[in-house]
Short mmCIF file of C-alpha atoms in Angstrom, two decimals:
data_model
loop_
_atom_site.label_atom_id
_atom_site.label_comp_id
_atom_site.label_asym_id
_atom_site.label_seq_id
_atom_site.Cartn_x
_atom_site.Cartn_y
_atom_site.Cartn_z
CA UNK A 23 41.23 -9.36 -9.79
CA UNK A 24 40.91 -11.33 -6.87
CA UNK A 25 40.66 -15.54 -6.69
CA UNK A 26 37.98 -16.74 -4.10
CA UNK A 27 36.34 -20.29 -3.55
CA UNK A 28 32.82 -20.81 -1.54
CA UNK A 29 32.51 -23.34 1.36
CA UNK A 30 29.70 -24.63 2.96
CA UNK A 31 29.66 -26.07 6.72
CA UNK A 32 26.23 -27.79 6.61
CA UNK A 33 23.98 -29.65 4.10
CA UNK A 34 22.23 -26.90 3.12
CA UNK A 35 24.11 -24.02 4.63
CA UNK A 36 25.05 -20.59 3.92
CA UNK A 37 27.74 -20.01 1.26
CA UNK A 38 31.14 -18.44 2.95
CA UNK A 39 33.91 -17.42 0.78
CA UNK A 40 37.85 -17.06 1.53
CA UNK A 41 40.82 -16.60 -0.30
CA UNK A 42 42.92 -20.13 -1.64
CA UNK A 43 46.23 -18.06 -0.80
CA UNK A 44 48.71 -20.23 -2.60
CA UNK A 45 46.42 -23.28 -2.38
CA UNK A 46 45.49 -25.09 -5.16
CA UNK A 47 41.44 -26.29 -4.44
CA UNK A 48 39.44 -28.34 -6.61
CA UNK A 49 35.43 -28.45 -5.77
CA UNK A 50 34.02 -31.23 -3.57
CA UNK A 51 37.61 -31.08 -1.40
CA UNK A 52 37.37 -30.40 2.28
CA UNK A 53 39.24 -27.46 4.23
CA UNK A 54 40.04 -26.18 7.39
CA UNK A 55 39.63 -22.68 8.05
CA UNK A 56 39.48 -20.06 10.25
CA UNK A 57 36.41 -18.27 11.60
CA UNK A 58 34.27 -16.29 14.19
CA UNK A 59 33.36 -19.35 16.14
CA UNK A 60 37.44 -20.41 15.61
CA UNK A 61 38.10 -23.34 13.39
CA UNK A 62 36.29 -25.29 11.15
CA UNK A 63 35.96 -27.95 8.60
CA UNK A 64 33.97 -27.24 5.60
CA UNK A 65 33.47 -28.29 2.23
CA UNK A 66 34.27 -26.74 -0.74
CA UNK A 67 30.83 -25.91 -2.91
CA UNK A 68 32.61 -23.42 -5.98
CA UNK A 69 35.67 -23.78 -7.69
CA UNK A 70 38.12 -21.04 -8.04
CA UNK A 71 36.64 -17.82 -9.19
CA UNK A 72 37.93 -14.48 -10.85
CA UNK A 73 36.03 -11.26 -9.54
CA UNK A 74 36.83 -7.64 -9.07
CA UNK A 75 36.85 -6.79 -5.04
CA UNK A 76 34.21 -3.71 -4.30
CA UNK A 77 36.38 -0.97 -2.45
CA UNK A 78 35.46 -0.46 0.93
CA UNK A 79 35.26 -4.48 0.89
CA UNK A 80 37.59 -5.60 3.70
CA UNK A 81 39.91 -8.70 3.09
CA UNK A 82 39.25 -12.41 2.79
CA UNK A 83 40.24 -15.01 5.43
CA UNK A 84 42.94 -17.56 3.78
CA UNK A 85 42.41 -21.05 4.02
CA UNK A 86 44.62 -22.53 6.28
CA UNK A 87 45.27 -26.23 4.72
CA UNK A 88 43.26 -29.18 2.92
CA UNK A 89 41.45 -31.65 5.60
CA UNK A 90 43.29 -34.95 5.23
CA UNK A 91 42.28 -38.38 7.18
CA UNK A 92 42.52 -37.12 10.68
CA UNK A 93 40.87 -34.26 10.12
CA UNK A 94 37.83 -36.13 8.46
CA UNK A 95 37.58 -38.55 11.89
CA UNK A 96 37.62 -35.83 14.31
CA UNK A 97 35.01 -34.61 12.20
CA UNK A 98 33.03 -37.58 13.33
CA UNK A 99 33.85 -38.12 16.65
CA UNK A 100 32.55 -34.67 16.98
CA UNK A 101 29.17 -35.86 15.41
CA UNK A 102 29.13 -38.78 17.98
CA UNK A 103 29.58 -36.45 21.04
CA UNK A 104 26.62 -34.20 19.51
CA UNK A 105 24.48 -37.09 20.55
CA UNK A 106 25.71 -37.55 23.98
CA UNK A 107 25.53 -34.07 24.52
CA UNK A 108 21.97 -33.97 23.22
CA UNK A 109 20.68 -36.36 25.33
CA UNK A 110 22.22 -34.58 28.53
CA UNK A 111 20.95 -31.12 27.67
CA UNK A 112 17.22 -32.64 27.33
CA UNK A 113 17.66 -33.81 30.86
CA UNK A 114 18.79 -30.43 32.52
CA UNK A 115 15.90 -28.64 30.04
CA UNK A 116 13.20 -31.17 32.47
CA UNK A 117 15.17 -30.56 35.49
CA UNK A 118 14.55 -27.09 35.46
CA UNK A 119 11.03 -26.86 33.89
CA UNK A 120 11.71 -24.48 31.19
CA UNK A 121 9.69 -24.41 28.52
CA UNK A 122 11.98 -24.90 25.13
CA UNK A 123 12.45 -27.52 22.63
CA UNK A 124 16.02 -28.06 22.16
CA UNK A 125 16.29 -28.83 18.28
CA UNK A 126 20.32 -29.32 17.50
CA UNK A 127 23.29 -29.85 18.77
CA UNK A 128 27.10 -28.50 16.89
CA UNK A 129 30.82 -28.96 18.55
CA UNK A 130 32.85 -26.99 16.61
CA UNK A 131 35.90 -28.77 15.34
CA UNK A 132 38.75 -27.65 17.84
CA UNK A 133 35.93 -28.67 20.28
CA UNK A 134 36.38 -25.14 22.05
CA UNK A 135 32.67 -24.63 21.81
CA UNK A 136 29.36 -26.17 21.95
CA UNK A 137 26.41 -24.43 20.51
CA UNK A 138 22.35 -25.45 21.60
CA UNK A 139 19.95 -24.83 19.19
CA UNK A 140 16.05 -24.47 20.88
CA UNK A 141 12.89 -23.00 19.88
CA UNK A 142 10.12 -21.28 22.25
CA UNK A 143 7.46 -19.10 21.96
CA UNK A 144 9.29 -15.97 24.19
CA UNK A 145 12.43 -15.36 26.17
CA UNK A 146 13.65 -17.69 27.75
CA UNK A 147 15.81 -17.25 31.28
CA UNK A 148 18.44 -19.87 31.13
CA UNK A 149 21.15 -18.83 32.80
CA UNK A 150 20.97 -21.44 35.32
CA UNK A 151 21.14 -24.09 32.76
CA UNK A 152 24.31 -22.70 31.30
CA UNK A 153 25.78 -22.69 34.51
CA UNK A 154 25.01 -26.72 34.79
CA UNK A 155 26.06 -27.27 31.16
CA UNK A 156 29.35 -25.42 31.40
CA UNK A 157 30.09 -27.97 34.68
CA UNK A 158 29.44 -31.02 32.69
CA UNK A 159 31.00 -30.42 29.61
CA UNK A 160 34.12 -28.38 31.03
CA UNK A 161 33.67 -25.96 28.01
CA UNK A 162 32.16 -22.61 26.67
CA UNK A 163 28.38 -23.38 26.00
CA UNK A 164 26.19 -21.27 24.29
CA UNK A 165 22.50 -21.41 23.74
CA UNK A 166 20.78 -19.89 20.72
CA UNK A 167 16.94 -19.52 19.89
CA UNK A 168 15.31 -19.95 16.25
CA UNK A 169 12.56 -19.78 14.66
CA UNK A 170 10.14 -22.36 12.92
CA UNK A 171 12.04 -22.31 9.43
CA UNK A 172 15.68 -22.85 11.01
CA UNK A 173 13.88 -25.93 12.84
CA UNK A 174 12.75 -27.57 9.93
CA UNK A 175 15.98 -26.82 8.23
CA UNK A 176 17.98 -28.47 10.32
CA UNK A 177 15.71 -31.46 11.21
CA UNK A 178 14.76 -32.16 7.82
CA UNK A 179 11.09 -33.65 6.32
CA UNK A 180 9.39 -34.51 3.87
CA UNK A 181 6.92 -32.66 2.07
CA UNK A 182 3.72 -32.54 0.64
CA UNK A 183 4.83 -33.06 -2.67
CA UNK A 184 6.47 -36.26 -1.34
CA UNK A 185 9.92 -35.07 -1.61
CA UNK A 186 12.41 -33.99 1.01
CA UNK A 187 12.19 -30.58 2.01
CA UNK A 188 14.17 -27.96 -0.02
CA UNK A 189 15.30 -25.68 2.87
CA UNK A 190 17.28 -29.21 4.25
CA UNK A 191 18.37 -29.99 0.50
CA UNK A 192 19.89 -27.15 -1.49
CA UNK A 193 18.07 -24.17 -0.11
CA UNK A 194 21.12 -21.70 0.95
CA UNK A 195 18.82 -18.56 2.60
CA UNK A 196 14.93 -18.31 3.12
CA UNK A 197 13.58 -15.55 0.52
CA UNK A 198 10.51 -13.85 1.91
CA UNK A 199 7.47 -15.58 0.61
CA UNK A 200 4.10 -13.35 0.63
CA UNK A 201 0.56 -14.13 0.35
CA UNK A 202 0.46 -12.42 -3.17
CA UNK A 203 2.29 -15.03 -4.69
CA UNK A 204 -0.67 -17.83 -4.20
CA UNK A 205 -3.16 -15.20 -5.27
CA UNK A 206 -1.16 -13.97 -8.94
CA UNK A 207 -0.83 -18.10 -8.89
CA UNK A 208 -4.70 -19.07 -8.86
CA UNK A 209 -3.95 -21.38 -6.07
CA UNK A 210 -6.34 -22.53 -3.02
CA UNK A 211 -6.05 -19.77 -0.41
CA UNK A 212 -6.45 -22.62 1.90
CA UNK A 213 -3.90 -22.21 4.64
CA UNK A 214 -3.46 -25.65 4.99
CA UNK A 215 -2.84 -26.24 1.18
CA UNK A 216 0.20 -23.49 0.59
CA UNK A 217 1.69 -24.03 4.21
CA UNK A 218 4.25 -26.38 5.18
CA UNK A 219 5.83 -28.37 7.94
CA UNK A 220 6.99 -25.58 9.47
CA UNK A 221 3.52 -23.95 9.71
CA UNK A 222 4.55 -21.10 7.03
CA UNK A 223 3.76 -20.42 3.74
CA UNK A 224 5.93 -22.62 1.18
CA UNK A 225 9.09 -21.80 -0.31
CA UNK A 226 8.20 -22.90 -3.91
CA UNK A 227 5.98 -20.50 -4.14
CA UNK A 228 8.54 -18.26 -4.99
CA UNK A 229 9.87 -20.20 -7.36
CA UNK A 230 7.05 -19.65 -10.53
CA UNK A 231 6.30 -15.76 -9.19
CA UNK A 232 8.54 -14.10 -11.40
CA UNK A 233 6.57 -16.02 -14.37
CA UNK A 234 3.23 -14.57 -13.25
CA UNK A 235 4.76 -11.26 -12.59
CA UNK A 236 5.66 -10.75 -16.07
CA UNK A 237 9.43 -10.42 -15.02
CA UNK A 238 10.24 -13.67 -16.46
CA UNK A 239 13.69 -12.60 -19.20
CA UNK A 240 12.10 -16.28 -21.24
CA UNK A 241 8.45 -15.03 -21.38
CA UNK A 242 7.57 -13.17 -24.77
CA UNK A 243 6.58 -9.94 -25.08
CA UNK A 244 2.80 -9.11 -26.30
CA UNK A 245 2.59 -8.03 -29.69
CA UNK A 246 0.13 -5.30 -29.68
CA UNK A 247 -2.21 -5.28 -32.75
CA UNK A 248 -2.01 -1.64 -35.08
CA UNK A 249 -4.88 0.54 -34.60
CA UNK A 250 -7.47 0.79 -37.16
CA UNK A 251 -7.40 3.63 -39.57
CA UNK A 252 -3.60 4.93 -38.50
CA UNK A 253 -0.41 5.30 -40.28
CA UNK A 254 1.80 2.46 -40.83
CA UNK A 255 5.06 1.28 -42.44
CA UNK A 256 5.74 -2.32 -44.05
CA UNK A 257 8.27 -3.97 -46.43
CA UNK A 258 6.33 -2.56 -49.36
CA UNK A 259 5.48 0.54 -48.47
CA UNK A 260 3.77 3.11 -45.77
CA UNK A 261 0.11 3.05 -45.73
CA UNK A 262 -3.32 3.10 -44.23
CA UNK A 263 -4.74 0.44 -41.92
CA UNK A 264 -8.41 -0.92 -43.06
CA UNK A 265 -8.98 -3.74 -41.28
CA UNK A 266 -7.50 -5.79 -38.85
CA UNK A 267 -8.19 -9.85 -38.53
CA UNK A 268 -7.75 -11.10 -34.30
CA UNK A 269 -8.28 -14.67 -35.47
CA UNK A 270 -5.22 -14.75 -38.20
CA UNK A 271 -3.37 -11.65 -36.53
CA UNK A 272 -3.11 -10.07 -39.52
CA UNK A 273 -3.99 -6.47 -41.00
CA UNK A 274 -5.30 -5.18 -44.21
CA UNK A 275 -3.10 -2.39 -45.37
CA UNK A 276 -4.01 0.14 -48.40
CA UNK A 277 -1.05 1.33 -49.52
CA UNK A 278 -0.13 5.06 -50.63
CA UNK A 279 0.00 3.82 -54.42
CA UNK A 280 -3.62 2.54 -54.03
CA UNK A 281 -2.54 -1.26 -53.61
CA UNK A 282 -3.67 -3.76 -50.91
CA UNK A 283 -1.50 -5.81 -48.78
CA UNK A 284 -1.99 -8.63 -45.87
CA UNK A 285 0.52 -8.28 -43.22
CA UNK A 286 1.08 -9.49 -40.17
CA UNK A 287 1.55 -7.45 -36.98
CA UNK A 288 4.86 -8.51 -36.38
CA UNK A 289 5.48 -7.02 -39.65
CA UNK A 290 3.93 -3.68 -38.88
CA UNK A 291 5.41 -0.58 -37.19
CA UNK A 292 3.01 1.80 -37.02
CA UNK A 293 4.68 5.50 -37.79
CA UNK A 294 4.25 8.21 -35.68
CA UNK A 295 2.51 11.28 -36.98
CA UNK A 296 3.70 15.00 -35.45
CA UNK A 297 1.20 16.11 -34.27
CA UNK A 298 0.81 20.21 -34.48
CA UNK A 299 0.51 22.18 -31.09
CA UNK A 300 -3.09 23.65 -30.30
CA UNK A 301 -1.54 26.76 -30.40
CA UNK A 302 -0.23 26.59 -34.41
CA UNK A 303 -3.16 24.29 -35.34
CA UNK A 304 -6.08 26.84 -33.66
CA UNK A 305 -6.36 30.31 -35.12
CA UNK A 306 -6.52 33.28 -33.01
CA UNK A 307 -10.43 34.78 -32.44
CA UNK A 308 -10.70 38.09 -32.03
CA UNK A 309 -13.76 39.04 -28.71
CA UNK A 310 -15.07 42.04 -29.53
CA UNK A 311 -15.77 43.57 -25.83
CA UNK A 312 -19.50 42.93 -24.65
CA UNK A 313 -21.79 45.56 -24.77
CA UNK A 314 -22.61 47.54 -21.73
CA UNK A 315 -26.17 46.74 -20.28
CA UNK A 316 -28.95 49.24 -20.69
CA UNK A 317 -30.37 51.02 -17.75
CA UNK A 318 -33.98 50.15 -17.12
CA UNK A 319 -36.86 52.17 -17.31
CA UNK A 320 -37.03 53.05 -13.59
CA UNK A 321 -33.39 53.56 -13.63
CA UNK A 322 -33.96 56.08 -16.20
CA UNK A 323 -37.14 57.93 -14.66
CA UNK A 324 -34.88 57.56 -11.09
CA UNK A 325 -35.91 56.50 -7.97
CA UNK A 326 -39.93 56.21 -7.59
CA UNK A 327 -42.19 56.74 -4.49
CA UNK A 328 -42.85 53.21 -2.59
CA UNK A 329 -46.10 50.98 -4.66
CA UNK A 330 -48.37 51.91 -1.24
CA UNK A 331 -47.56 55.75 -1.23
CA UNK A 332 -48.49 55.70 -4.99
CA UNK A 333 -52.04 53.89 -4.77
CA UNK A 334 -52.50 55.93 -1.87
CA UNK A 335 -52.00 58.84 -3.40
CA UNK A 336 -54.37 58.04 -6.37
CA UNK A 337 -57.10 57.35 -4.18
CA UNK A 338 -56.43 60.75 -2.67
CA UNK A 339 -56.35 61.98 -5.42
CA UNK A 340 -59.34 60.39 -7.19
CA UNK A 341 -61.41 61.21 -3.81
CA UNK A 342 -60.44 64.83 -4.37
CA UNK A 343 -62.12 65.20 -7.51
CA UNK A 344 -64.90 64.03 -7.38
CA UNK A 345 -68.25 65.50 -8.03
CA UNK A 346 -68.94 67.20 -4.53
CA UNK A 347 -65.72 69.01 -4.84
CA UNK A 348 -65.35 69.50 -0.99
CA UNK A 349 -62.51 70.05 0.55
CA UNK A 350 -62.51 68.43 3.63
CA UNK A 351 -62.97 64.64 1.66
CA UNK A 352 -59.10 65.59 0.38
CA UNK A 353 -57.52 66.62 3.72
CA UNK A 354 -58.81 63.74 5.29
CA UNK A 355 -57.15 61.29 1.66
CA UNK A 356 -54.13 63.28 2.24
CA UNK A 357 -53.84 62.63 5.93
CA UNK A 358 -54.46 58.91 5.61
CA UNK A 359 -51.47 58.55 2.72
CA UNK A 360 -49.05 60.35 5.22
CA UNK A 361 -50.22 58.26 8.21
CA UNK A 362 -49.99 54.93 5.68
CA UNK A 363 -46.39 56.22 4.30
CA UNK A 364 -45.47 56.78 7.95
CA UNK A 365 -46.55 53.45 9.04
CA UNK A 366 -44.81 51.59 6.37
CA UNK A 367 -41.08 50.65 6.98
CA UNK A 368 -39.27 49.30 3.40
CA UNK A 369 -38.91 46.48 2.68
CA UNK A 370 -35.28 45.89 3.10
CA UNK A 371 -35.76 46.49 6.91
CA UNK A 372 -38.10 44.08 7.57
CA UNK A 373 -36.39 41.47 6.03
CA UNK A 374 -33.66 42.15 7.80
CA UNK A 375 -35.38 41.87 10.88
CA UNK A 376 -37.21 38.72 9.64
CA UNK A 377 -33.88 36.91 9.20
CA UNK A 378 -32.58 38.07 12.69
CA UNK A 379 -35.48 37.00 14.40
CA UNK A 380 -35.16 32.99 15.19
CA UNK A 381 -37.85 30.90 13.33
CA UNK A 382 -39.20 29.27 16.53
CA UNK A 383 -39.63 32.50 18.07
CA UNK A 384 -43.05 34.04 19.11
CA UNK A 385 -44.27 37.22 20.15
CA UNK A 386 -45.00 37.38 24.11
CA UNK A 387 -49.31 37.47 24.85
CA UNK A 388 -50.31 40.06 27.18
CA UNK A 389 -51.33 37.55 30.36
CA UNK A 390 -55.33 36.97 30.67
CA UNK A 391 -56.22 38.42 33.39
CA UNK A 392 -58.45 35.52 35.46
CA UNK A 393 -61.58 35.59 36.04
CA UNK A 394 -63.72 35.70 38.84
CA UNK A 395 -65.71 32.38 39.20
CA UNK A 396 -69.65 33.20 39.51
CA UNK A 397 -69.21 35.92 37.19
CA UNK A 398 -69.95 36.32 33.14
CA UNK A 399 -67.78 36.57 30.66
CA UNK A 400 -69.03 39.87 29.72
CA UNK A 401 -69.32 41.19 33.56
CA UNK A 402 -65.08 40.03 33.21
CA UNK A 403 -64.53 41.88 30.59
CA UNK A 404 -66.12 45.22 31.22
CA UNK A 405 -64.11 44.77 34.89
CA UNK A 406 -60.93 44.40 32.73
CA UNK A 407 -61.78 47.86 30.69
CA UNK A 408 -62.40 49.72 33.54
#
């Protein structure tokens, strides 16, 4: 176990923690210790605490010693020479016509560093105000940009509730606050209405989400009602569900030894039923293989002339028969089948030829020949025959 106190530098800053070392801290005590920026005066936010150290954690800073009275003056003269150096920093920011809002001013407490805060809407190039700062103030200087949140943070407000702002009160970190929040709220959409000061959306939106989420540990839990007609279990005994009541949130219960109950659905637990696979529950059926199809008459009798070759041949057939019995009347019947027979190309061909012929297509007219003017028509034509 490992014993570690938190200290804030700021109002409403982050939380650090270090290690007491053979210190002993109460809460509310000021302390000097050591850090990135060197050292620093903070004040102690959480007493001593117990907690197991992760294991790739690396080791807490130790606090050096307790602030006493000298250390709590500096602490102020450093707050008076913020001002001063405020004032002189606005003057080299119009000097050099850059376009930045300087918002803060920190001397950290061995005074071995002085730290600009400034907002602006893109990169700034201000080297050539460093170099003018660093000749003033004989000292490291170091300029930092943030955004709109850190600005109001640090300058303070109040809001539209009429209160000061909680980022500048007891707001440690800025959670990320989302759009979603004022919709699952039923609040105005309004940007005006759920933004503040700073121009973004407010932080106490955050701070009922979790309720409306359902993720609230203090909200109860939705008693579902029993279905109607299923299976439950109550103090007196397992039965059937007959009615249920929304009003009362109750449910009429007919128990297995043919009594009748009122309970409430708190009281109920409905009991689950095992329910048989499809495979136990639904016998087997037996297809009997379907029979095979019958062949058709003409697939019987096989393969029959085409429908012209037949008529054809009837009327040949019919014309050779007849009462004058000549023989000549047949030959010619017989001739004109064969010719017809001849002629005719199936059918399978010429819808195949149909479909590969394009729709729009046309067969090309033999040119008309033109015709001499002063002429007839019928002059033209016999002209054209011979």
């Amino acid at each position: 176990m490992e014993t570690i106190i938190g200290v804030r530098f700021r109002t409403a800053g982050k939380i650090y923690h270090f290690s007491p070392g053979q210190l002993t801290i109460a809460k509310g005590q000021h302390v000097i210790v050591e850090t990135a920026r060197g050292m620093e005066c903070g004040r102690v936010v959480t007493g001593p605490e117990e907690i197991e150290p992760a294991p790739d954690a690396q080791p807490l800073k130790v606090i050096q010693r307790i602030a006493n009275a000298h250390d709590l003056q500096r602490v102020e003269d450093n707050r008076k020479h913020e001002k001063e150096a405020r004032v002189i920093c606005k003057k080299k920011i119009r000097e050099h016509g850059l376009p930045m809002k300087l918002v803060s001013v920190e001397y950290t407490f061995d005074l071995n560093k002085i730290i600009f805060y400034f907002t602006a809407d893109g990169r700034i190039d201000f080297r050539d105000l460093v170099k003018d700062l660093a000749s003033v103030f004989r000292t490291r200087i170091e300029l930092r940009q943030i955004g709109v949140r850190d600005e109001a943070k640090m300058m303070g407000g109040i809001g539209c509730c009429g209160r000061p702002l909680c980022c500048a009160t007891f707001l440690g970190d800025f959670e990320p606050v989302s759009i979603r929040m004022a919709k699952e709220q039923n609040l105005s959409l309004n940007p005006t209405k759920i933004s503040g000061i700073c121009g973004r959306l407010m932080c106490c939106l955050k701070y009922e989400s979790d309720c409306y989420c359902g993720q609230c540990p203090k909200q109860v839990k939705k008693i579902q009602p029993p279905q109607q007609g299923g299976r439950v279990v109550t103090v007196d005994g397992e039965g059937k569900v007959i009615s249920l009541n929304q009003q009362r949130r109750t449910a009429t219960i007919l128990l297995d030894n043919s009594r009748t109950v009122v309970a409430a659905w708190e009281d109920v637990i409905e009991q689950e039923v095992e329910v048989e696979s499809a495979e136990q529950k639904a016998p087997e059926v037996k297809r009997e293989p379907r029979e095979e199809r019958r062949p058709s008459k003409r697939e019987r009798t096989g393969s029959s002339r085409p429908r012209e070759g037949r008529e054809h041949g009837s009327r040949s057939g019919r014309n050779g028969s007849n009462g004058n019995g000549s023989n000549g009347s047949s030959e010619q019947a017989r001739e004109h089948s064969s010719r017809s027979r001849r002629s005719r190309r199936p059918r399978e061909n010429r819808s195949a030829e149909r479909q590969s012929r394009p729709h729009n297509a046309r067969r090309p007219r033999a040119p008309r020949e033109k015709q001499e003017s002063g002429q007839p028509k019928e002059q033209a034509r016999q002209d054209a025959k011979s």
